[in-house]
Amino acid sequence: MKILVTGTAGFIGFHLAEKLLERGDEVVGIDSINDYYDPKLKYARLAESGIGAEAEVFGQEVQSTKYAGYRFVRMKLEDRESLQKLFVREKFDAVVNLAAQAGVRYSLENPYAYIESNIVGFLNQLECARHNPVNHFVYASSSSVYGGNTKTPFSEEDRVDNPVSLYAATKKSNELMAHVYSKLYGIPTTGLRFFTVYGPWGRPDMAPMLFTKAILAGLPIKVFNNGNLSRDFTYIDDIVEGVIRVADKAPEVSENHPVPAEVYNIGCGHPMQLMDFIHTLEEYLGRKAEMKMMPMQKGDVYTTYADTSKFEHKFAYKPKTELDKGIKEFVAWYNRRIMA
């Protein structure tokens, strides 16, 4: 298949592109490479996939030196004209949209970035898929859509109309927009609600990287809500396997399912207390963390906990990497790539 993967300089997009290419798919990757976090990490991910420094230039197609089937173009999703030209030229079989303005807390500081990328950019892709039909449009949603829900585990059947951040609101908007395009234009769409993804090449604004950097430097780590938080940590390899299984199986129309649109949770299904996560990290780093206890942050939620039964039933798959193994792999990568 020829697949457009947006956000291939990002954490999940980088890993997904590699796996697709390894199995023989043709991948066109795009990313704006914004400065929400240090672009050096984004360029390092691209370099790992054989994409050179030419990627810094907007609109320039760069051929991977590692994968014959991989080309990359630096592009903003908001650039409607360039995106339309790309769809017309490439005639994609499928789209996996992983590009978005990330971060819950940052949405309090820069709300416009979320509307431009997550709403306008998402609409641009749907319009491109409408006029240049694809077999499947897969997109990243988020566990944050569950907002202030207190019922756990979170099920796709739960109400998601009480978001506690603009980021969450944009992700729920994506689900609604995709459903409309599936209903009106017959575009098969699948949204994936990711739960706290971690692993090698992860984002530096997420807990594993933040905590590891601080602990190794002998600096205090900020522990919000005094550590009384739990997260459904999901290892990157499990997420990528799930995305690929979804991409290969577009939703179909039937008498009981008239709209080819679906939404699934992808999570480990075993939430862990933040303090247990920190202690596991301490074990593999061989150092104790100095903790600065902080109050709850605006936009955060107390727990995330995925009910993955719908996904398991449809795709016969469940994330299986235990946190202990995942943290071990992450620390090994960090020591090899960051500390080297």
mmCIF file of C-alpha atoms in Angstrom:
data_model
loop_
_atom_site.group_PDB
_atom_site.id
_atom_site.type_symbol
_atom_site.label_atom_id
_atom_site.label_comp_id
_atom_site.label_asym_id
_atom_site.label_seq_id
_atom_site.Cartn_x
_atom_site.Cartn_y
_atom_site.Cartn_z
ATOM 1 C CA MET A 1 0.000 0.000 0.000
ATOM 2 C CA LYS A 2 0.972 3.614 -0.458
ATOM 3 C CA ILE A 3 0.280 5.304 2.866
ATOM 4 C CA LEU A 4 0.446 8.949 3.899
ATOM 5 C CA VAL A 5 1.666 9.185 7.486
ATOM 6 C CA THR A 6 1.435 12.650 8.967
ATOM 7 C CA GLY A 7 3.685 13.502 11.883
ATOM 8 C CA THR A 8 6.580 11.224 10.883
ATOM 9 C CA ALA A 9 9.083 13.407 12.724
ATOM 10 C CA GLY A 10 7.017 12.801 15.857
ATOM 11 C CA PHE A 11 7.207 9.986 18.377
ATOM 12 C CA ILE A 12 4.487 7.620 17.172
ATOM 13 C CA GLY A 13 4.733 8.616 13.505
ATOM 14 C CA PHE A 14 8.451 7.823 13.386
ATOM 15 C CA HIS A 15 7.954 4.323 14.791
ATOM 16 C CA LEU A 16 4.923 3.629 12.605
ATOM 17 C CA ALA A 17 6.694 4.675 9.402
ATOM 18 C CA GLU A 18 9.615 2.357 10.214
ATOM 19 C CA LYS A 19 7.336 -0.640 10.780
ATOM 20 C CA LEU A 20 5.321 -0.002 7.622
ATOM 21 C CA LEU A 21 8.483 0.329 5.572
ATOM 22 C CA GLU A 22 9.985 -2.819 7.052
ATOM 23 C CA ARG A 23 6.973 -4.819 5.901
ATOM 24 C CA GLY A 24 7.177 -3.367 2.375
ATOM 25 C CA ASP A 25 4.671 -0.535 2.262
ATOM 26 C CA GLU A 26 5.407 2.728 0.470
ATOM 27 C CA VAL A 27 5.285 5.679 2.878
ATOM 28 C CA VAL A 28 5.081 9.401 2.230
ATOM 29 C CA GLY A 29 5.673 11.261 5.463
ATOM 30 C CA ILE A 30 4.902 14.875 6.262
ATOM 31 C CA ASP A 31 5.561 16.968 9.360
ATOM 32 C CA SER A 32 5.735 20.686 10.100
ATOM 33 C CA ILE A 33 8.636 20.138 12.551
ATOM 34 C CA ASN A 34 7.391 22.900 14.834
ATOM 35 C CA ASP A 35 9.246 24.040 17.943
ATOM 36 C CA TYR A 36 6.762 22.860 20.588
ATOM 37 C CA TYR A 37 9.773 20.861 21.778
ATOM 38 C CA ASP A 38 13.378 20.842 20.548
ATOM 39 C CA PRO A 39 13.325 20.145 16.790
ATOM 40 C CA LYS A 40 16.728 18.449 17.126
ATOM 41 C CA LEU A 41 14.975 15.337 18.401
ATOM 42 C CA LYS A 42 12.575 15.423 15.449
ATOM 43 C CA TYR A 43 15.426 15.704 12.969
ATOM 44 C CA ALA A 44 17.243 12.898 14.784
ATOM 45 C CA ARG A 45 14.214 10.642 14.317
ATOM 46 C CA LEU A 46 14.100 11.508 10.618
ATOM 47 C CA ALA A 47 17.830 10.861 10.304
ATOM 48 C CA GLU A 48 17.328 7.445 11.891
ATOM 49 C CA SER A 49 14.949 6.705 9.003
ATOM 50 C CA GLY A 50 17.409 7.952 6.393
ATOM 51 C CA ILE A 51 15.953 11.438 5.908
ATOM 52 C CA GLY A 52 18.737 14.014 5.693
ATOM 53 C CA ALA A 53 19.147 17.690 6.490
ATOM 54 C CA GLU A 54 17.291 18.714 3.307
ATOM 55 C CA ALA A 55 14.143 18.049 5.330
ATOM 56 C CA GLU A 56 14.538 21.479 6.891
ATOM 57 C CA VAL A 57 13.241 23.097 3.682
ATOM 58 C CA PHE A 58 9.454 23.406 3.426
ATOM 59 C CA GLY A 59 7.981 21.692 0.384
ATOM 60 C CA GLN A 60 11.126 19.842 -0.650
ATOM 61 C CA GLU A 61 10.689 16.103 -1.170
ATOM 62 C CA VAL A 62 13.473 14.110 0.459
ATOM 63 C CA GLN A 63 14.205 10.496 -0.445
ATOM 64 C CA SER A 64 15.295 8.233 2.415
ATOM 65 C CA THR A 65 18.751 6.713 2.083
ATOM 66 C CA LYS A 66 17.652 3.810 4.297
ATOM 67 C CA TYR A 67 14.296 2.874 2.749
ATOM 68 C CA ALA A 68 13.621 2.950 -0.989
ATOM 69 C CA GLY A 69 9.910 3.299 -0.284
ATOM 70 C CA TYR A 70 10.137 6.333 2.002
ATOM 71 C CA ARG A 71 9.862 9.977 0.995
ATOM 72 C CA PHE A 72 9.412 12.950 3.323
ATOM 73 C CA VAL A 73 8.083 16.477 2.788
ATOM 74 C CA ARG A 74 8.118 19.216 5.408
ATOM 75 C CA MET A 75 4.612 20.633 5.312
ATOM 76 C CA LYS A 76 1.985 22.189 7.558
ATOM 77 C CA LEU A 77 -1.451 20.622 7.645
ATOM 78 C CA GLU A 78 -2.869 24.149 7.497
ATOM 79 C CA ASP A 79 -1.281 24.591 4.044
ATOM 80 C CA ARG A 80 -4.373 23.539 2.138
ATOM 81 C CA GLU A 81 -2.990 24.102 -1.346
ATOM 82 C CA SER A 82 0.190 22.077 -0.814
ATOM 83 C CA LEU A 83 -1.745 19.266 0.853
ATOM 84 C CA GLN A 84 -4.231 19.119 -2.019
ATOM 85 C CA LYS A 85 -1.411 18.911 -4.567
ATOM 86 C CA LEU A 86 0.176 16.084 -2.579
ATOM 87 C CA PHE A 87 -3.042 14.041 -2.565
ATOM 88 C CA VAL A 88 -3.653 14.610 -6.273
ATOM 89 C CA ARG A 89 -0.100 13.612 -7.158
ATOM 90 C CA GLU A 90 0.328 10.576 -4.905
ATOM 91 C CA LYS A 91 -3.103 8.883 -4.972
ATOM 92 C CA PHE A 92 -2.776 7.337 -1.518
ATOM 93 C CA ASP A 93 -4.371 4.036 -0.582
ATOM 94 C CA ALA A 94 -4.624 5.068 3.070
ATOM 95 C CA VAL A 95 -3.923 7.944 5.444
ATOM 96 C CA VAL A 96 -2.728 7.688 9.038
ATOM 97 C CA ASN A 97 -2.964 11.111 10.640
ATOM 98 C CA LEU A 98 -0.703 11.350 13.683
ATOM 99 C CA ALA A 99 0.238 15.011 13.265
ATOM 100 C CA ALA A 100 -1.281 17.395 15.781
ATOM 101 C CA GLN A 101 -0.403 20.110 18.209
ATOM 102 C CA ALA A 102 0.305 17.998 21.260
ATOM 103 C CA GLY A 103 0.225 18.697 24.969
ATOM 104 C CA VAL A 104 -2.578 19.297 27.440
ATOM 105 C CA ARG A 105 -0.930 22.013 29.518
ATOM 106 C CA TYR A 106 0.419 23.937 26.522
ATOM 107 C CA SER A 107 -3.140 24.343 25.230
ATOM 108 C CA LEU A 108 -3.731 26.720 28.123
ATOM 109 C CA GLU A 109 -0.923 28.954 26.864
ATOM 110 C CA ASN A 110 -1.318 28.820 23.094
ATOM 111 C CA PRO A 111 -4.876 27.803 22.160
ATOM 112 C CA TYR A 112 -4.685 29.030 18.572
ATOM 113 C CA ALA A 113 -2.011 26.465 17.704
ATOM 114 C CA TYR A 114 -4.501 23.710 18.528
ATOM 115 C CA ILE A 115 -7.275 25.112 16.385
ATOM 116 C CA GLU A 116 -4.969 25.684 13.415
ATOM 117 C CA SER A 117 -3.355 22.257 13.460
ATOM 118 C CA ASN A 118 -5.919 19.976 15.084
ATOM 119 C CA ILE A 119 -9.093 21.453 13.584
ATOM 120 C CA VAL A 120 -8.172 23.317 10.378
ATOM 121 C CA GLY A 121 -5.406 20.840 9.510
ATOM 122 C CA PHE A 122 -7.702 17.903 10.166
ATOM 123 C CA LEU A 123 -10.454 19.368 7.986
ATOM 124 C CA ASN A 124 -7.956 19.912 5.176
ATOM 125 C CA GLN A 125 -7.079 16.206 5.234
ATOM 126 C CA LEU A 126 -10.708 15.123 5.239
ATOM 127 C CA GLU A 127 -11.401 17.372 2.271
ATOM 128 C CA CYS A 128 -8.395 15.931 0.449
ATOM 129 C CA ALA A 129 -9.623 12.391 1.160
ATOM 130 C CA ARG A 130 -13.089 13.394 -0.056
ATOM 131 C CA HIS A 131 -11.843 14.604 -3.424
ATOM 132 C CA ASN A 132 -9.050 12.032 -3.744
ATOM 133 C CA PRO A 133 -10.641 8.874 -2.319
ATOM 134 C CA VAL A 134 -8.646 6.633 0.016
ATOM 135 C CA ASN A 135 -9.516 3.161 1.264
ATOM 136 C CA HIS A 136 -9.092 4.116 4.919
ATOM 137 C CA PHE A 137 -8.509 7.289 6.931
ATOM 138 C CA VAL A 138 -7.028 6.492 10.355
ATOM 139 C CA TYR A 139 -6.385 9.237 12.876
ATOM 140 C CA ALA A 140 -5.063 9.723 16.393
ATOM 141 C CA SER A 141 -7.597 10.669 18.990
ATOM 142 C CA SER A 142 -6.706 10.623 22.695
ATOM 143 C CA SER A 143 -7.718 9.258 26.072
ATOM 144 C CA SER A 144 -8.064 12.907 27.075
ATOM 145 C CA VAL A 145 -11.528 12.945 25.451
ATOM 146 C CA TYR A 146 -12.819 11.165 28.558
ATOM 147 C CA GLY A 147 -12.134 14.366 30.477
ATOM 148 C CA GLY A 148 -13.588 14.418 33.947
ATOM 149 C CA ASN A 149 -15.206 10.966 33.718
ATOM 150 C CA THR A 150 -15.045 9.154 37.049
ATOM 151 C CA LYS A 151 -16.284 5.757 35.826
ATOM 152 C CA THR A 152 -13.412 3.389 35.058
ATOM 153 C CA PRO A 153 -12.295 1.717 32.931
ATOM 154 C CA PHE A 154 -13.078 4.168 30.128
ATOM 155 C CA SER A 155 -15.270 2.626 27.438
ATOM 156 C CA GLU A 156 -16.006 3.860 23.931
ATOM 157 C CA GLU A 157 -19.657 3.818 24.992
ATOM 158 C CA ASP A 158 -19.070 6.427 27.726
ATOM 159 C CA ARG A 159 -20.145 10.032 27.256
ATOM 160 C CA VAL A 160 -17.279 12.291 26.244
ATOM 161 C CA ASP A 161 -18.866 15.707 26.451
ATOM 162 C CA ASN A 162 -16.971 17.059 29.466
ATOM 163 C CA PRO A 163 -13.401 17.780 28.297
ATOM 164 C CA VAL A 164 -11.075 19.545 30.716
ATOM 165 C CA SER A 165 -8.635 20.947 28.144
ATOM 166 C CA LEU A 166 -8.781 22.517 24.695
ATOM 167 C CA TYR A 167 -6.528 19.725 23.442
ATOM 168 C CA ALA A 168 -9.171 17.181 24.482
ATOM 169 C CA ALA A 169 -11.898 19.266 22.843
ATOM 170 C CA THR A 170 -10.023 19.290 19.527
ATOM 171 C CA LYS A 171 -9.593 15.521 19.635
ATOM 172 C CA LYS A 172 -13.284 14.958 20.277
ATOM 173 C CA SER A 173 -13.997 17.400 17.440
ATOM 174 C CA ASN A 174 -11.867 15.228 15.155
ATOM 175 C CA GLU A 175 -14.024 12.217 15.969
ATOM 176 C CA LEU A 176 -17.188 14.143 15.148
ATOM 177 C CA MET A 177 -15.758 15.574 11.936
ATOM 178 C CA ALA A 178 -14.570 12.152 10.769
ATOM 179 C CA HIS A 179 -17.992 10.655 11.441
ATOM 180 C CA VAL A 180 -19.653 13.372 9.346
ATOM 181 C CA TYR A 181 -17.317 12.724 6.393
ATOM 182 C CA SER A 182 -17.892 8.983 6.703
ATOM 183 C CA LYS A 183 -21.653 9.493 6.689
ATOM 184 C CA LEU A 184 -21.819 12.076 3.907
ATOM 185 C CA TYR A 185 -19.063 10.859 1.603
ATOM 186 C CA GLY A 186 -18.539 7.213 2.523
ATOM 187 C CA ILE A 187 -14.929 7.665 3.642
ATOM 188 C CA PRO A 188 -13.996 4.794 5.980
ATOM 189 C CA THR A 189 -12.534 6.421 9.122
ATOM 190 C CA THR A 190 -11.137 5.032 12.358
ATOM 191 C CA GLY A 191 -10.137 7.077 15.384
ATOM 192 C CA LEU A 192 -7.725 5.681 17.976
ATOM 193 C CA ARG A 193 -7.829 6.901 21.552
ATOM 194 C CA PHE A 194 -4.232 6.464 22.681
ATOM 195 C CA PHE A 195 -3.440 6.035 26.372
ATOM 196 C CA THR A 196 -0.141 7.548 27.676
ATOM 197 C CA VAL A 197 2.304 6.253 25.073
ATOM 198 C CA TYR A 198 5.947 5.898 26.147
ATOM 199 C CA GLY A 199 9.180 4.309 24.950
ATOM 200 C CA PRO A 200 12.405 5.022 23.000
ATOM 201 C CA TRP A 201 12.430 8.251 20.990
ATOM 202 C CA GLY A 202 9.593 9.583 23.170
ATOM 203 C CA ARG A 203 8.593 13.191 23.617
ATOM 204 C CA PRO A 204 10.766 15.282 25.964
ATOM 205 C CA ASP A 205 7.707 16.948 27.526
ATOM 206 C CA MET A 206 6.352 13.617 28.788
ATOM 207 C CA ALA A 207 7.093 12.108 32.199
ATOM 208 C CA PRO A 208 9.636 9.404 31.185
ATOM 209 C CA MET A 209 11.978 11.886 29.488
ATOM 210 C CA LEU A 210 11.401 14.715 31.959
ATOM 211 C CA PHE A 211 11.956 12.492 34.974
ATOM 212 C CA THR A 212 14.954 10.648 33.524
ATOM 213 C CA LYS A 213 16.767 13.832 32.551
ATOM 214 C CA ALA A 214 16.186 15.399 35.963
ATOM 215 C CA ILE A 215 17.091 12.305 37.985
ATOM 216 C CA LEU A 216 20.374 11.789 36.131
ATOM 217 C CA ALA A 217 21.209 15.488 36.594
ATOM 218 C CA GLY A 218 20.424 15.344 40.312
ATOM 219 C CA LEU A 219 17.551 17.792 39.932
ATOM 220 C CA PRO A 220 14.094 17.523 41.529
ATOM 221 C CA ILE A 221 11.173 16.186 39.538
ATOM 222 C CA LYS A 222 7.736 17.780 39.734
ATOM 223 C CA VAL A 223 5.168 15.303 41.004
ATOM 224 C CA PHE A 224 1.667 16.687 40.442
ATOM 225 C CA ASN A 225 -1.258 16.105 42.783
ATOM 226 C CA ASN A 226 1.338 14.857 45.283
ATOM 227 C CA GLY A 227 1.722 11.690 43.229
ATOM 228 C CA ASN A 228 -1.941 10.722 43.532
ATOM 229 C CA LEU A 229 -2.350 10.091 39.796
ATOM 230 C CA SER A 230 -2.542 6.923 37.735
ATOM 231 C CA ARG A 231 -1.922 6.392 34.048
ATOM 232 C CA ASP A 232 -2.525 3.567 31.603
ATOM 233 C CA PHE A 233 1.063 3.554 30.286
ATOM 234 C CA THR A 234 1.200 1.898 26.845
ATOM 235 C CA TYR A 235 4.479 0.919 25.202
ATOM 236 C CA ILE A 236 5.175 2.307 21.739
ATOM 237 C CA ASP A 237 5.597 -1.075 20.024
ATOM 238 C CA ASP A 238 2.124 -2.119 21.195
ATOM 239 C CA ILE A 239 0.631 1.120 19.895
ATOM 240 C CA VAL A 240 2.261 0.717 16.478
ATOM 241 C CA GLU A 241 1.106 -2.897 16.173
ATOM 242 C CA GLY A 242 -2.412 -1.757 16.973
ATOM 243 C CA VAL A 243 -2.342 1.071 14.433
ATOM 244 C CA ILE A 244 -1.151 -1.258 11.672
ATOM 245 C CA ARG A 245 -3.866 -3.796 12.409
ATOM 246 C CA VAL A 246 -6.444 -1.023 12.241
ATOM 247 C CA ALA A 247 -5.047 0.483 9.033
ATOM 248 C CA ASP A 248 -5.297 -2.910 7.336
ATOM 249 C CA LYS A 249 -8.982 -3.345 8.194
ATOM 250 C CA ALA A 250 -11.250 -0.467 7.258
ATOM 251 C CA PRO A 251 -14.741 -0.361 8.780
ATOM 252 C CA GLU A 252 -17.463 -1.677 6.484
ATOM 253 C CA VAL A 253 -21.074 -0.683 6.002
ATOM 254 C CA SER A 254 -23.751 -3.156 7.051
ATOM 255 C CA GLU A 255 -27.426 -3.123 7.966
ATOM 256 C CA ASN A 256 -26.558 -2.609 11.630
ATOM 257 C CA HIS A 257 -23.614 -0.329 10.887
ATOM 258 C CA PRO A 258 -24.665 2.172 8.184
ATOM 259 C CA VAL A 259 -21.739 4.588 8.642
ATOM 260 C CA PRO A 260 -18.161 3.350 7.995
ATOM 261 C CA ALA A 261 -16.725 5.095 11.069
ATOM 262 C CA GLU A 262 -15.240 3.584 14.220
ATOM 263 C CA VAL A 263 -13.427 4.705 17.362
ATOM 264 C CA TYR A 264 -11.294 2.430 19.549
ATOM 265 C CA ASN A 265 -9.305 2.652 22.758
ATOM 266 C CA ILE A 266 -5.707 1.469 22.557
ATOM 267 C CA GLY A 267 -4.234 1.124 26.012
ATOM 268 C CA CYS A 268 -2.576 -1.415 28.246
ATOM 269 C CA GLY A 269 -5.669 -1.758 30.421
ATOM 270 C CA HIS A 270 -3.569 -1.794 33.597
ATOM 271 C CA PRO A 271 -3.267 1.715 35.064
ATOM 272 C CA MET A 272 -0.277 2.298 37.296
ATOM 273 C CA GLN A 273 0.148 4.765 40.118
ATOM 274 C CA LEU A 274 2.544 7.571 39.233
ATOM 275 C CA MET A 275 4.668 6.798 42.304
ATOM 276 C CA ASP A 276 5.096 3.182 41.172
ATOM 277 C CA PHE A 277 6.163 4.442 37.761
ATOM 278 C CA ILE A 278 8.769 6.704 39.384
ATOM 279 C CA HIS A 279 10.108 3.856 41.544
ATOM 280 C CA THR A 280 10.462 1.602 38.476
ATOM 281 C CA LEU A 281 12.365 4.350 36.698
ATOM 282 C CA GLU A 282 14.624 4.790 39.754
ATOM 283 C CA GLU A 283 15.383 1.076 39.716
ATOM 284 C CA TYR A 284 16.646 1.043 36.124
ATOM 285 C CA LEU A 285 18.455 4.361 36.402
ATOM 286 C CA GLY A 286 20.145 3.216 39.586
ATOM 287 C CA ARG A 287 19.384 6.544 41.272
ATOM 288 C CA LYS A 288 16.802 7.939 43.641
ATOM 289 C CA ALA A 289 14.593 10.801 42.544
ATOM 290 C CA GLU A 290 14.330 14.033 44.470
ATOM 291 C CA MET A 291 10.631 14.819 44.365
ATOM 292 C CA LYS A 292 8.952 18.210 44.512
ATOM 293 C CA MET A 293 5.308 17.625 45.340
ATOM 294 C CA MET A 294 2.972 19.886 43.380
ATOM 295 C CA PRO A 295 -0.802 20.530 43.309
ATOM 296 C CA MET A 296 -3.024 19.263 40.512
ATOM 297 C CA GLN A 297 -2.466 21.049 37.206
ATOM 298 C CA LYS A 298 -5.294 22.619 35.237
ATOM 299 C CA GLY A 299 -6.314 20.411 32.348
ATOM 300 C CA ASP A 300 -4.963 17.211 33.929
ATOM 301 C CA VAL A 301 -7.068 14.208 34.913
ATOM 302 C CA TYR A 302 -6.656 11.958 37.955
ATOM 303 C CA THR A 303 -6.633 8.650 36.140
ATOM 304 C CA THR A 304 -6.649 7.058 32.700
ATOM 305 C CA TYR A 305 -7.773 3.456 32.353
ATOM 306 C CA ALA A 306 -8.692 1.848 29.027
ATOM 307 C CA ASP A 307 -11.391 -0.705 28.436
ATOM 308 C CA THR A 308 -9.855 -2.416 25.404
ATOM 309 C CA SER A 309 -12.461 -5.155 24.934
ATOM 310 C CA LYS A 310 -13.874 -3.625 21.729
ATOM 311 C CA PHE A 311 -10.433 -3.438 20.145
ATOM 312 C CA GLU A 312 -9.504 -6.955 21.312
ATOM 313 C CA HIS A 313 -12.694 -8.404 19.865
ATOM 314 C CA LYS A 314 -12.257 -6.724 16.472
ATOM 315 C CA PHE A 315 -8.526 -7.197 15.978
ATOM 316 C CA ALA A 316 -7.635 -10.115 18.264
ATOM 317 C CA TYR A 317 -4.899 -8.033 19.836
ATOM 318 C CA LYS A 318 -4.145 -6.482 23.207
ATOM 319 C CA PRO A 319 -1.075 -4.438 24.224
ATOM 320 C CA LYS A 320 1.079 -6.786 26.251
ATOM 321 C CA THR A 321 4.348 -5.039 27.196
ATOM 322 C CA GLU A 322 4.649 -4.827 30.980
ATOM 323 C CA LEU A 323 5.790 -1.482 32.392
ATOM 324 C CA ASP A 324 8.909 -3.058 33.871
ATOM 325 C CA LYS A 325 10.076 -4.238 30.443
ATOM 326 C CA GLY A 326 9.041 -1.005 28.732
ATOM 327 C CA ILE A 327 10.930 1.193 31.198
ATOM 328 C CA LYS A 328 13.982 -1.050 30.884
ATOM 329 C CA GLU A 329 13.946 -0.609 27.088
ATOM 330 C CA PHE A 330 13.429 3.127 27.406
ATOM 331 C CA VAL A 331 16.326 3.598 29.839
ATOM 332 C CA ALA A 332 18.620 1.467 27.644
ATOM 333 C CA TRP A 333 17.774 3.679 24.656
ATOM 334 C CA TYR A 334 18.236 6.862 26.699
ATOM 335 C CA ASN A 335 21.689 5.790 27.882
ATOM 336 C CA ARG A 336 22.658 4.748 24.369
ATOM 337 C CA ARG A 337 21.346 7.759 22.436
ATOM 338 C CA ILE A 338 21.069 10.697 24.829
ATOM 339 C CA MET A 339 23.909 10.084 27.260
ATOM 340 C CA ALA A 340 26.372 8.866 24.618
#
